[in-house]
Structure formats: C-alpha cells, structure tokens
PDB file of C-alpha atoms in Angstrom:
ATOM      1  CA  MET A   1     -14.646  -4.007 -44.289  1.00 46.00           C
ATOM      2  CA  LYS A   2     -10.951  -4.218 -43.383  1.00 40.00           C
ATOM      3  CA  ARG A   3     -11.283  -1.200 -41.113  1.00 43.00           C
ATOM      4  CA  ARG A   4     -14.211  -2.821 -39.317  1.00 44.00           C
ATOM      5  CA  LEU A   5     -12.221  -6.035 -38.857  1.00 39.00           C
ATOM      6  CA  LEU A   6      -9.233  -4.128 -37.423  1.00 35.00           C
ATOM      7  CA  PHE A   7     -11.522  -2.181 -35.120  1.00 37.00           C
ATOM      8  CA  MET A   8     -13.124  -5.375 -33.776  1.00 40.00           C
ATOM      9  CA  THR A   9      -9.694  -6.982 -33.306  1.00 36.00           C
ATOM     10  CA  PHE A  10      -8.506  -3.970 -31.284  1.00 34.00           C
ATOM     11  CA  LEU A  11     -11.574  -4.028 -29.033  1.00 38.00           C
ATOM     12  CA  LEU A  12     -11.296  -7.766 -28.437  1.00 36.00           C
ATOM     13  CA  ALA A  13      -7.611  -7.380 -27.558  1.00 36.00           C
ATOM     14  CA  SER A  14      -8.490  -4.619 -25.084  1.00 36.00           C
ATOM     15  CA  LEU A  15     -11.122  -6.870 -23.580  1.00 35.00           C
ATOM     16  CA  LEU A  16      -8.677  -9.746 -23.095  1.00 34.00           C
ATOM     17  CA  VAL A  17      -6.044  -7.477 -21.545  1.00 34.00           C
ATOM     18  CA  SER A  18      -8.529  -6.116 -19.019  1.00 36.00           C
ATOM     19  CA  LEU A  19      -9.738  -9.610 -18.089  1.00 37.00           C
ATOM     20  CA  PHE A  20      -6.295 -11.144 -17.585  1.00 35.00           C
ATOM     21  CA  PRO A  21      -3.878  -9.045 -15.465  1.00 38.00           C
ATOM     22  CA  SER A  22      -0.220  -9.045 -16.370  1.00 36.00           C
ATOM     23  CA  THR A  23       2.099 -11.500 -14.645  1.00 34.00           C
ATOM     24  CA  THR A  24       5.377 -10.500 -13.029  1.00 35.00           C
ATOM     25  CA  PHE A  25       8.112 -12.938 -12.104  1.00 34.00           C
ATOM     26  CA  ALA A  26       9.962 -12.543  -8.832  1.00 38.00           C
ATOM     27  CA  GLN A  27      13.697 -12.271  -9.124  1.00 40.00           C
ATOM     28  CA  THR A  28      15.991 -14.207  -6.847  1.00 39.00           C
ATOM     29  CA  PRO A  29      16.912 -11.858  -3.963  1.00 40.00           C
ATOM     30  CA  THR A  30      20.594 -11.089  -3.536  1.00 49.00           C
ATOM     31  CA  ASN A  31      22.218  -9.530  -0.493  1.00 57.00           C
ATOM     32  CA  LYS A  32      24.963  -7.015  -1.156  1.00 78.00           C
ATOM     33  CA  GLY A  33      26.802  -4.550   1.038  1.00 89.00           C
ATOM     34  CA  LEU A  34      26.079  -3.959   4.722  1.00 95.00           C
ATOM     35  CA  ALA A  35      22.944  -5.323   6.412  1.00 96.00           C
ATOM     36  CA  ILE A  36      21.269  -5.087   9.820  1.00 97.00           C
ATOM     37  CA  SER A  37      18.405  -7.078  11.329  1.00 96.00           C
ATOM     38  CA  PRO A  38      15.725  -7.310  12.588  1.00 96.00           C
ATOM     39  CA  PRO A  39      14.046  -4.621  10.452  1.00 95.00           C
ATOM     40  CA  GLN A  40      12.378  -3.152  13.569  1.00 95.00           C
ATOM     41  CA  GLN A  41      12.181  -3.888  17.294  1.00 97.00           C
ATOM     42  CA  PHE A  42       9.674  -3.264  20.080  1.00 97.00           C
ATOM     43  CA  LEU A  43      10.669  -3.203  23.768  1.00 97.00           C
ATOM     44  CA  GLU A  44       8.827  -2.544  27.013  1.00 97.00           C
ATOM     45  CA  VAL A  45      10.644  -1.393  30.154  1.00 97.00           C
ATOM     46  CA  ASP A  46       9.836   0.016  33.595  1.00 97.00           C
ATOM     47  CA  ALA A  47      11.257   3.390  34.551  1.00 97.00           C
ATOM     48  CA  GLY A  48      14.557   2.899  36.404  1.00 96.00           C
ATOM     49  CA  LYS A  49      14.889  -0.691  35.173  1.00 97.00           C
ATOM     50  CA  THR A  50      16.947  -2.226  32.342  1.00 97.00           C
ATOM     51  CA  VAL A  51      15.886  -4.336  29.388  1.00 97.00           C
ATOM     52  CA  GLN A  52      18.221  -6.150  26.986  1.00 97.00           C
ATOM     53  CA  GLY A  53      18.129  -6.416  23.230  1.00 97.00           C
ATOM     54  CA  ASN A  54      20.421  -7.228  20.308  1.00 97.00           C
ATOM     55  CA  VAL A  55      20.925  -6.613  16.601  1.00 97.00           C
ATOM     56  CA  THR A  56      22.703  -8.641  13.943  1.00 97.00           C
ATOM     57  CA  ILE A  57      24.973  -6.939  11.423  1.00 97.00           C
ATOM     58  CA  ALA A  58      26.265  -8.703   8.307  1.00 97.00           C
ATOM     59  CA  ASN A  59      28.952  -8.052   5.725  1.00 96.00           C
ATOM     60  CA  PHE A  60      27.785  -9.137   2.265  1.00 95.00           C
ATOM     61  CA  THR A  61      30.822  -7.806   0.423  1.00 92.00           C
ATOM     62  CA  THR A  62      34.083  -9.322  -0.793  1.00 91.00           C
ATOM     63  CA  ALA A  63      36.285  -7.322   1.616  1.00 92.00           C
ATOM     64  CA  PRO A  64      36.585  -6.975   5.417  1.00 94.00           C
ATOM     65  CA  LEU A  65      34.527  -4.189   6.985  1.00 95.00           C
ATOM     66  CA  THR A  66      34.903  -2.123  10.134  1.00 96.00           C
ATOM     67  CA  VAL A  67      31.363  -1.430  11.312  1.00 97.00           C
ATOM     68  CA  THR A  68      30.538   1.329  13.792  1.00 97.00           C
ATOM     69  CA  LEU A  69      27.287   1.349  15.753  1.00 98.00           C
ATOM     70  CA  SER A  70      25.580   4.545  16.888  1.00 97.00           C
ATOM     71  CA  VAL A  71      22.173   5.778  18.036  1.00 97.00           C
ATOM     72  CA  GLU A  72      19.852   8.526  16.791  1.00 96.00           C
ATOM     73  CA  GLN A  73      16.355   9.559  17.778  1.00 96.00           C
ATOM     74  CA  PHE A  74      13.619   9.557  15.190  1.00 96.00           C
ATOM     75  CA  SER A  75      10.199  11.055  14.690  1.00 96.00           C
ATOM     76  CA  VAL A  76       7.873  11.154  11.690  1.00 96.00           C
ATOM     77  CA  ALA A  77       6.303  13.874   9.552  1.00 97.00           C
ATOM     78  CA  ASP A  78       2.547  14.261   9.665  1.00 97.00           C
ATOM     79  CA  TYR A  79       0.562  12.534   6.902  1.00 97.00           C
ATOM     80  CA  SER A  80       3.541  11.252   4.870  1.00 95.00           C
ATOM     81  CA  TYR A  81       5.151   9.565   7.909  1.00 96.00           C
ATOM     82  CA  ASN A  82       8.612  10.127   6.477  1.00 96.00           C
ATOM     83  CA  TYR A  83      11.325   9.563   9.091  1.00 93.00           C
ATOM     84  CA  ILE A  84      12.987  12.577  10.706  1.00 95.00           C
ATOM     85  CA  PHE A  85      16.304  11.838  12.424  1.00 95.00           C
ATOM     86  CA  SER A  86      17.925  13.922  15.144  1.00 95.00           C
ATOM     87  CA  ASP A  87      20.746  13.722  17.687  1.00 94.00           C
ATOM     88  CA  VAL A  88      20.000  11.859  20.894  1.00 93.00           C
ATOM     89  CA  LYS A  89      18.887  14.126  23.738  1.00 88.00           C
ATOM     90  CA  GLU A  90      18.531  11.411  26.368  1.00 88.00           C
ATOM     91  CA  ASN A  91      20.590   8.354  25.584  1.00 90.00           C
ATOM     92  CA  TRP A  92      18.974   5.382  27.261  1.00 95.00           C
ATOM     93  CA  LEU A  93      20.618   2.878  24.914  1.00 96.00           C
ATOM     94  CA  HIS A  94      24.147   1.486  25.382  1.00 96.00           C
ATOM     95  CA  PHE A  95      25.966  -1.171  23.299  1.00 97.00           C
ATOM     96  CA  THR A  96      28.283  -3.845  24.643  1.00 97.00           C
ATOM     97  CA  GLN A  97      30.587  -2.808  21.771  1.00 97.00           C
ATOM     98  CA  THR A  98      30.370  -0.006  19.212  1.00 97.00           C
ATOM     99  CA  VAL A  99      32.995  -1.238  16.711  1.00 97.00           C
ATOM    100  CA  VAL A 100      32.820  -4.648  15.016  1.00 97.00           C
ATOM    101  CA  GLN A 101      35.262  -6.207  12.547  1.00 97.00           C
ATOM    102  CA  LEU A 102      33.480  -8.333   9.963  1.00 96.00           C
ATOM    103  CA  GLN A 103      35.032 -10.624   7.378  1.00 96.00           C
ATOM    104  CA  PRO A 104      33.306 -11.083   3.988  1.00 95.00           C
ATOM    105  CA  ASN A 105      29.956 -12.924   4.200  1.00 95.00           C
ATOM    106  CA  LYS A 106      30.104 -13.002   7.995  1.00 96.00           C
ATOM    107  CA  SER A 107      27.734 -11.630  10.612  1.00 97.00           C
ATOM    108  CA  ALA A 108      27.890 -10.734  14.282  1.00 97.00           C
ATOM    109  CA  GLN A 109      25.331 -10.178  17.012  1.00 97.00           C
ATOM    110  CA  VAL A 110      25.729  -7.125  19.219  1.00 98.00           C
ATOM    111  CA  ALA A 111      23.844  -6.766  22.502  1.00 98.00           C
ATOM    112  CA  TYR A 112      22.566  -3.510  23.959  1.00 98.00           C
ATOM    113  CA  SER A 113      20.681  -2.355  27.046  1.00 98.00           C
ATOM    114  CA  VAL A 114      17.955   0.242  27.516  1.00 97.00           C
ATOM    115  CA  THR A 115      17.642   2.003  30.889  1.00 97.00           C
ATOM    116  CA  PRO A 116      15.182   4.912  31.256  1.00 97.00           C
ATOM    117  CA  PRO A 117      15.673   7.147  34.329  1.00 96.00           C
ATOM    118  CA  GLY A 118      13.613   6.369  37.403  1.00 94.00           C
ATOM    119  CA  LYS A 119      11.253   9.329  37.033  1.00 92.00           C
ATOM    120  CA  THR A 120      10.553   8.845  33.323  1.00 95.00           C
ATOM    121  CA  ALA A 121       6.865   9.363  32.460  1.00 95.00           C
ATOM    122  CA  PRO A 122       5.024   6.477  30.812  1.00 96.00           C
ATOM    123  CA  GLY A 123       4.844   6.572  27.025  1.00 96.00           C
ATOM    124  CA  GLY A 124       6.860   6.015  23.888  1.00 96.00           C
ATOM    125  CA  LYS A 125      10.495   6.718  23.076  1.00 96.00           C
ATOM    126  CA  TYR A 126      11.925   6.174  19.595  1.00 97.00           C
ATOM    127  CA  TYR A 127      15.522   5.428  18.647  1.00 97.00           C
ATOM    128  CA  THR A 128      17.288   4.301  15.507  1.00 96.00           C
ATOM    129  CA  ILE A 129      20.243   1.916  15.694  1.00 97.00           C
ATOM    130  CA  VAL A 130      22.646   2.856  12.896  1.00 97.00           C
ATOM    131  CA  ALA A 131      25.446   0.672  11.492  1.00 97.00           C
ATOM    132  CA  SER A 132      28.060   2.550   9.423  1.00 97.00           C
ATOM    133  CA  ALA A 133      31.004   1.343   7.352  1.00 96.00           C
ATOM    134  CA  THR A 134      33.322   2.498   4.586  1.00 93.00           C
ATOM    135  CA  LEU A 135      33.206   0.531   1.346  1.00 88.00           C
ATOM    136  CA  LYS A 136      36.182   0.652  -1.013  1.00 83.00           C
ATOM    137  CA  GLN A 137      36.070  -0.082  -4.728  1.00 79.00           C
ATOM    138  CA  GLY A 138      39.531   0.466  -6.136  1.00 77.00           C
ATOM    139  CA  SER A 139      40.555   4.013  -5.281  1.00 80.00           C
ATOM    140  CA  ILE A 140      36.957   5.095  -4.501  1.00 86.00           C
ATOM    141  CA  SER A 141      35.656   5.030  -0.927  1.00 85.00           C
ATOM    142  CA  SER A 142      32.025   5.492   0.037  1.00 89.00           C
ATOM    143  CA  GLN A 143      30.265   5.675   3.389  1.00 92.00           C
ATOM    144  CA  VAL A 144      27.251   3.395   3.802  1.00 93.00           C
ATOM    145  CA  GLN A 145      24.694   3.220   6.589  1.00 95.00           C
ATOM    146  CA  VAL A 146      21.877   0.846   7.461  1.00 96.00           C
ATOM    147  CA  ALA A 147      19.435   1.340  10.300  1.00 96.00           C
ATOM    148  CA  THR A 148      16.704  -0.361  12.299  1.00 96.00           C
ATOM    149  CA  PRO A 149      14.074   1.548  14.319  1.00 97.00           C
ATOM    150  CA  LEU A 150      13.533   0.759  17.995  1.00 97.00           C
ATOM    151  CA  TYR A 151      10.113   1.439  19.538  1.00 97.00           C
ATOM    152  CA  ILE A 152      10.332   1.664  23.340  1.00 97.00           C
ATOM    153  CA  THR A 153       7.356   1.752  25.690  1.00 97.00           C
ATOM    154  CA  VAL A 154       7.940   2.961  29.239  1.00 97.00           C
ATOM    155  CA  ASN A 155       5.361   1.019  31.232  1.00 97.00           C
ATOM    156  CA  GLY A 156       2.683   2.747  33.241  1.00 95.00           C
ATOM    157  CA  PRO A 157      -0.707   4.345  32.564  1.00 93.00           C
ATOM    158  CA  THR A 158      -0.272   4.791  28.809  1.00 92.00           C
ATOM    159  CA  ILE A 159      -2.923   6.563  26.742  1.00 94.00           C
ATOM    160  CA  GLN A 160      -4.048   5.024  23.441  1.00 94.00           C
ATOM    161  CA  THR A 161      -6.583   7.508  22.090  1.00 95.00           C
ATOM    162  CA  ASN A 162      -7.141   8.560  18.490  1.00 96.00           C
ATOM    163  CA  LYS A 163      -9.470  10.397  16.146  1.00 96.00           C
ATOM    164  CA  LEU A 164     -10.287  10.287  12.441  1.00 97.00           C
ATOM    165  CA  VAL A 165      -9.319  13.646  10.927  1.00 97.00           C
ATOM    166  CA  SER A 166     -10.601  13.001   7.398  1.00 97.00           C
ATOM    167  CA  HIS A 167     -11.369  10.209   4.958  1.00 97.00           C
ATOM    168  CA  SER A 168     -12.077   9.641   1.260  1.00 96.00           C
ATOM    169  CA  ILE A 169     -12.743   6.885  -1.264  1.00 96.00           C
ATOM    170  CA  SER A 170     -12.687   6.860  -5.060  1.00 93.00           C
ATOM    171  CA  GLY A 171     -16.267   7.216  -6.269  1.00 92.00           C
ATOM    172  CA  PHE A 172     -15.571   6.198  -9.877  1.00 93.00           C
ATOM    173  CA  VAL A 173     -13.318   3.188 -10.530  1.00 91.00           C
ATOM    174  CA  VAL A 174     -12.207   1.359 -13.687  1.00 89.00           C
ATOM    175  CA  GLY A 175      -9.248  -0.616 -12.302  1.00 88.00           C
ATOM    176  CA  ASN A 176      -8.820  -3.773 -10.225  1.00 90.00           C
ATOM    177  CA  VAL A 177      -8.902  -1.982  -6.850  1.00 92.00           C
ATOM    178  CA  ILE A 178     -10.927   0.734  -5.119  1.00 93.00           C
ATOM    179  CA  PRO A 179      -8.526   3.111  -3.293  1.00 94.00           C
ATOM    180  CA  PHE A 180      -9.428   4.787  -0.015  1.00 96.00           C
ATOM    181  CA  SER A 181      -7.554   6.916   2.508  1.00 96.00           C
ATOM    182  CA  LEU A 182      -7.836   7.686   6.220  1.00 97.00           C
ATOM    183  CA  ASP A 183      -6.102  10.478   8.155  1.00 98.00           C
ATOM    184  CA  ILE A 184      -5.724   9.107  11.703  1.00 97.00           C
ATOM    185  CA  ASN A 185      -4.451  11.250  14.579  1.00 97.00           C
ATOM    186  CA  ASN A 186      -2.806   9.524  17.557  1.00 97.00           C
ATOM    187  CA  THR A 187      -3.832  11.721  20.492  1.00 96.00           C
ATOM    188  CA  GLY A 188      -2.229   9.464  23.106  1.00 96.00           C
ATOM    189  CA  ASN A 189       1.286   9.166  24.533  1.00 96.00           C
ATOM    190  CA  VAL A 190       2.410   5.830  23.102  1.00 96.00           C
ATOM    191  CA  HIS A 191       2.608   4.063  19.762  1.00 97.00           C
ATOM    192  CA  TYR A 192       0.154   1.368  18.700  1.00 96.00           C
ATOM    193  CA  THR A 193      -1.180  -0.205  15.523  1.00 95.00           C
ATOM    194  CA  ALA A 194      -4.375   0.599  13.663  1.00 95.00           C
ATOM    195  CA  THR A 195      -6.008  -2.082  11.548  1.00 94.00           C
ATOM    196  CA  THR A 196      -7.783  -0.771   8.465  1.00 94.00           C
ATOM    197  CA  THR A 197     -10.677  -2.632   6.888  1.00 92.00           C
ATOM    198  CA  GLY A 198     -12.687  -2.176   3.714  1.00 92.00           C
ATOM    199  CA  SER A 199     -15.552  -3.972   2.011  1.00 91.00           C
ATOM    200  CA  ILE A 200     -18.097  -3.498  -0.755  1.00 90.00           C
ATOM    201  CA  SER A 201     -21.607  -4.852  -1.187  1.00 89.00           C
ATOM    202  CA  GLY A 202     -24.068  -4.795  -4.067  1.00 83.00           C
ATOM    203  CA  LEU A 203     -26.635  -6.791  -5.999  1.00 71.00           C
ATOM    204  CA  TRP A 204     -24.159  -8.997  -7.858  1.00 68.00           C
ATOM    205  CA  THR A 205     -21.314  -9.544  -5.433  1.00 65.00           C
ATOM    206  CA  ASP A 206     -20.462 -10.987  -2.071  1.00 61.00           C
ATOM    207  CA  LYS A 207     -18.614  -8.845   0.409  1.00 63.00           C
ATOM    208  CA  SER A 208     -14.983  -8.318  -0.504  1.00 64.00           C
ATOM    209  CA  THR A 209     -12.770  -7.326   2.415  1.00 75.00           C
ATOM    210  CA  VAL A 210      -9.190  -6.241   2.945  1.00 75.00           C
ATOM    211  CA  THR A 211      -7.264  -5.623   6.164  1.00 83.00           C
ATOM    212  CA  ALA A 212      -3.873  -4.085   6.901  1.00 88.00           C
ATOM    213  CA  THR A 213      -2.046  -2.807   9.995  1.00 92.00           C
ATOM    214  CA  HIS A 214      -0.207   0.497  10.345  1.00 94.00           C
ATOM    215  CA  ILE A 215       1.793   1.836  13.277  1.00 96.00           C
ATOM    216  CA  LEU A 216       0.833   5.230  14.741  1.00 97.00           C
ATOM    217  CA  LEU A 217       3.232   7.394  16.776  1.00 97.00           C
ATOM    218  CA  PRO A 218       1.911   9.687  19.535  1.00 97.00           C
ATOM    219  CA  GLY A 219       1.083  13.273  18.632  1.00 96.00           C
ATOM    220  CA  THR A 220       1.110  12.627  14.873  1.00 97.00           C
ATOM    221  CA  THR A 221      -1.393  12.253  12.047  1.00 98.00           C
ATOM    222  CA  ARG A 222      -0.863   9.466   9.554  1.00 97.00           C
ATOM    223  CA  ARG A 223      -2.455   9.237   6.125  1.00 97.00           C
ATOM    224  CA  VAL A 224      -3.210   5.574   5.573  1.00 95.00           C
ATOM    225  CA  THR A 225      -3.955   4.522   1.995  1.00 93.00           C
ATOM    226  CA  ASP A 226      -5.353   1.086   1.204  1.00 92.00           C
ATOM    227  CA  ASP A 227      -7.666  -0.418  -1.384  1.00 91.00           C
ATOM    228  CA  ILE A 228     -10.540  -2.845  -1.737  1.00 92.00           C
ATOM    229  CA  PRO A 229     -10.514  -5.437  -4.547  1.00 91.00           C
ATOM    230  CA  SER A 230     -12.957  -4.477  -7.274  1.00 89.00           C
ATOM    231  CA  PRO A 231     -16.000  -6.711  -7.868  1.00 87.00           C
ATOM    232  CA  LEU A 232     -16.423  -8.912 -10.909  1.00 83.00           C
ATOM    233  CA  LEU A 233     -19.319  -7.072 -12.535  1.00 85.00           C
ATOM    234  CA  PRO A 234     -19.868  -3.354 -13.194  1.00 87.00           C
ATOM    235  CA  GLY A 235     -22.440  -1.499 -11.150  1.00 87.00           C
ATOM    236  CA  ILE A 236     -23.039   0.832  -8.211  1.00 90.00           C
ATOM    237  CA  TYR A 237     -21.739  -0.541  -4.910  1.00 92.00           C
ATOM    238  CA  LYS A 238     -21.787   0.498  -1.273  1.00 93.00           C
ATOM    239  CA  ALA A 239     -18.293   0.751   0.205  1.00 93.00           C
ATOM    240  CA  THR A 240     -17.608   0.472   3.925  1.00 94.00           C
ATOM    241  CA  TYR A 241     -14.125   1.355   5.183  1.00 95.00           C
ATOM    242  CA  GLY A 242     -12.426   2.432   8.389  1.00 95.00           C
ATOM    243  CA  TYR A 243     -10.071   1.308  11.145  1.00 96.00           C
ATOM    244  CA  SER A 244      -9.838  -0.039  14.678  1.00 94.00           C
ATOM    245  CA  THR A 245      -7.200  -0.398  17.399  1.00 93.00           C
ATOM    246  CA  ASP A 246      -6.747  -2.769  20.322  1.00 86.00           C
ATOM    247  CA  SER A 247      -8.176  -0.149  22.688  1.00 85.00           C
ATOM    248  CA  SER A 248     -10.862   1.541  20.578  1.00 85.00           C
ATOM    249  CA  LYS A 249     -14.039   0.568  18.782  1.00 87.00           C
ATOM    250  CA  PRO A 250     -14.074   0.478  14.967  1.00 91.00           C
ATOM    251  CA  ILE A 251     -14.522   3.850  13.270  1.00 94.00           C
ATOM    252  CA  ILE A 252     -16.376   3.219  10.004  1.00 94.00           C
ATOM    253  CA  SER A 253     -17.257   5.395   7.004  1.00 95.00           C
ATOM    254  CA  GLU A 254     -19.423   4.666   3.971  1.00 95.00           C
ATOM    255  CA  GLY A 255     -19.595   5.789   0.349  1.00 94.00           C
ATOM    256  CA  LEU A 256     -20.996   4.843  -3.068  1.00 95.00           C
ATOM    257  CA  VAL A 257     -18.664   3.525  -5.771  1.00 94.00           C
ATOM    258  CA  VAL A 258     -19.456   3.326  -9.469  1.00 92.00           C
ATOM    259  CA  TYR A 259     -17.417   0.478 -10.971  1.00 89.00           C
ATOM    260  CA  THR A 260     -17.048   0.324 -14.755  1.00 86.00           C
ATOM    261  CA  PRO A 261     -14.114  -1.895 -15.802  1.00 84.00           C
ATOM    262  CA  LEU A 262     -12.377  -1.426 -19.139  1.00 74.00           C
ATOM    263  CA  TRP A 263     -13.929  -4.549 -20.621  1.00 66.00           C
ATOM    264  CA  PHE A 264     -17.350  -3.029 -19.901  1.00 61.00           C
ATOM    265  CA  TYR A 265     -16.576  -0.175 -22.307  1.00 62.00           C
ATOM    266  CA  ALA A 266     -15.406  -2.680 -24.925  1.00 62.00           C
ATOM    267  CA  VAL A 267     -18.672  -4.610 -24.556  1.00 66.00           C
ATOM    268  CA  VAL A 268     -20.711  -1.397 -24.798  1.00 62.00           C
ATOM    269  CA  ILE A 269     -18.836  -0.266 -27.924  1.00 70.00           C
ATOM    270  CA  LEU A 270     -19.084  -3.691 -29.564  1.00 68.00           C
ATOM    271  CA  GLY A 271     -22.749  -3.945 -28.636  1.00 64.00           C
ATOM    272  CA  SER A 272     -23.483  -0.471 -29.986  1.00 69.00           C
ATOM    273  CA  TRP A 273     -21.582  -1.251 -33.174  1.00 63.00           C
ATOM    274  CA  GLY A 274     -23.430  -4.529 -33.621  1.00 65.00           C
ATOM    275  CA  LEU A 275     -26.773  -2.828 -32.918  1.00 65.00           C
ATOM    276  CA  SER A 276     -26.033  -0.119 -35.467  1.00 68.00           C
ATOM    277  CA  ILE A 277     -25.292  -2.811 -38.098  1.00 69.00           C
ATOM    278  CA  LEU A 278     -28.604  -4.533 -37.343  1.00 71.00           C
ATOM    279  CA  ILE A 279     -30.452  -1.225 -37.567  1.00 70.00           C
ATOM    280  CA  ARG A 280     -28.804  -0.368 -40.901  1.00 70.00           C
ATOM    281  CA  ARG A 281     -29.606  -3.824 -42.281  1.00 71.00           C
ATOM    282  CA  HIS A 282     -33.192  -3.583 -41.082  1.00 64.00           C
ATOM    283  CA  THR A 283     -33.529  -0.119 -42.596  1.00 70.00           C
ATOM    284  CA  ALA A 284     -32.026  -1.317 -45.889  1.00 61.00           C
ATOM    285  CA  LYS A 285     -34.401  -4.310 -46.002  1.00 70.00           C
ATOM    286  CA  LYS A 286     -37.331  -2.051 -45.206  1.00 66.00           C
ATOM    287  CA  LYS A 287     -36.388   0.357 -48.006  1.00 64.00           C
ATOM    288  CA  LEU A 288     -35.916  -2.558 -50.410  1.00 61.00           C
ATOM    289  CA  SER A 289     -39.293  -3.960 -49.435  1.00 65.00           C
ATOM    290  CA  GLN A 290     -40.954  -0.575 -49.914  1.00 61.00           C
ATOM    291  CA  ALA A 291     -39.284  -0.155 -53.334  1.00 57.00           C
ATOM    292  CA  THR A 292     -40.476  -3.635 -54.388  1.00 61.00           C
ATOM    293  CA  ASP A 293     -44.014  -2.909 -53.242  1.00 58.00           C
ATOM    294  CA  SER A 294     -43.965   0.390 -55.145  1.00 62.00           C
ATOM    295  CA  ARG A 295     -42.878  -1.299 -58.392  1.00 59.00           C
ATOM    296  CA  GLN A 296     -45.557  -3.940 -57.983  1.00 58.00           C
ATOM    297  CA  GLN A 297     -48.172  -1.237 -57.537  1.00 61.00           C
ATOM    298  CA  GLN A 298     -47.030   0.414 -60.784  1.00 60.00           C
ATOM    299  CA  TYR A 299     -47.594  -2.756 -62.838  1.00 57.00           C
ATOM    300  CA  LYS A 300     -51.027  -3.406 -61.487  1.00 55.00           C
TER     301      LYS A 300
END
C-alpha cells in the first residue's frame, strides 16, 4: 500500500511540473568594461557619394582607457552564420578620429564617413567597426575588443532573390514548443530580412502562430531554427511553416505533428493503474460470488 501511495505521489508531482513551467527571475543588468553601440547599423549610399554615420563608445571601468578604432570586413559561414573576419580590401570607411581617451563611466561619439568608388556595382558591402583597449588589473594587462557590424547597400538595381534549400519539423513532440528549421539561400547581391512563420491546426485548438525575422547575406545559405508553441491538448496536428521576404511571396511547407505532453503519460499511467485496480476488484468480487453460490449449492 505504501509503495502504491509513493507511486501515485510521484506521478502527480510529474503532472504538476509539466503543467506549470519553471519561473526564472531576470537579474539586474550591469555594464562592465568597454562597450560600443548601436549593436548594428544599416546604411544606403550611391556609388561615388558619401554617407555619414557614428558610433558611441563607453568606458564602464574604474580607470581611464585609450580606445583605438579600426575596421575589418566580415562575412558569414553557411548554415551556422558564424562571423568570419578579414582584413579590409577596399576601405570605404574613414573615422574623424581613430584614438579616443575615455575617463571612467564616460562615453564619446565618433563620426565616420562611407564613400564607395564611382564605378562600384550595386549590392551589399559588410564592415565591422572594432573598438580596442588595454585593461589593467594590478600588474596584469589584457587586450579587449568590442565590435558592431555595418551593413552597407550601394544603391542601384539590387537583386533580392532566394530559394529554400531544405526544411524539417519535429514530427513527435512532448515539450512546450514544436521546433522547425529552414535552410534559405540568398541568391541575390544584397542583404535583406526573411520573416519566418509557423502555425498548427487541429480538432481541439485554434491556430497558434509565431513570427521572427532573420537577416540573409548574399551568396550564403542560412539555417533558420524557430519553434511553434505547442497546443494545450495531445493529438495529431497539421503544422504549416515557412518564410517570406519584402520582395518574394511566402514559401510554405506542411507536416504532421504528434503532440503527447508529459502530463498525458502521467494520466495514461494513472488511468491504467486505476483501471487495473477496478478489474482486480471486479474479478475478486466475481470469484467471491461464484464461491458463495457453490457453497449454497452444496447445502441444498
């Protein structure tokens, strides 16, 4: 009896945990070290013309810093979209100053200009603005760097084409979300954003949708992973997911998803256990009734 009680307690606890997700408390953000903002910038410029921009660098340390600004080019690896940095081949970007003295908890804004040559073809160019400084803690010195990417579009007849290389969605789900992935190839000559969407439909749920935007660089394939919130009840659902851009029609895929949350297994186990008890009791009563009838027949 004690074992049965412990078993039921464990199943009920599992059920409650699956119904009520854990809560996390946000910590108060603290700035430390060297910082640069904005986190990314987008500029458009005509070939042979100049466009202006600026960045803000900040010293969140307890000592003065000498900050040096420099420029690198960047690209991304296919699928993972990890940044790849390289030396500048054509430096279109020039700062008004490359060295800034910053006192503790102070910031400074530095202007720059971007001037592509007159015969530059339309399309995208990608730089990274890097701020470097040396931090000292006692006798130990360390070099720190922070960076912000700069997405430049040279105006003209840009091409914003794409294709879906592959796609997938989890067909069997027990958690709170239904993951899916899209491999999107940017076949154009300029960067743009793709908006992913996902929804599910079934007998016992309204449509549940999710949207997110992801930047795509020309000549690369990006693996985009997102998820759709799981429905309330278990069952078999139709999932619709895909993406769209400002210049292309939505590309949509479909798939079936079997959703069986953890609490569903607890209910099945508890129900089976309860059913087995009822069957055993019914069988015992039936045997007792048969034994009673047999004894009565003997005394007749």
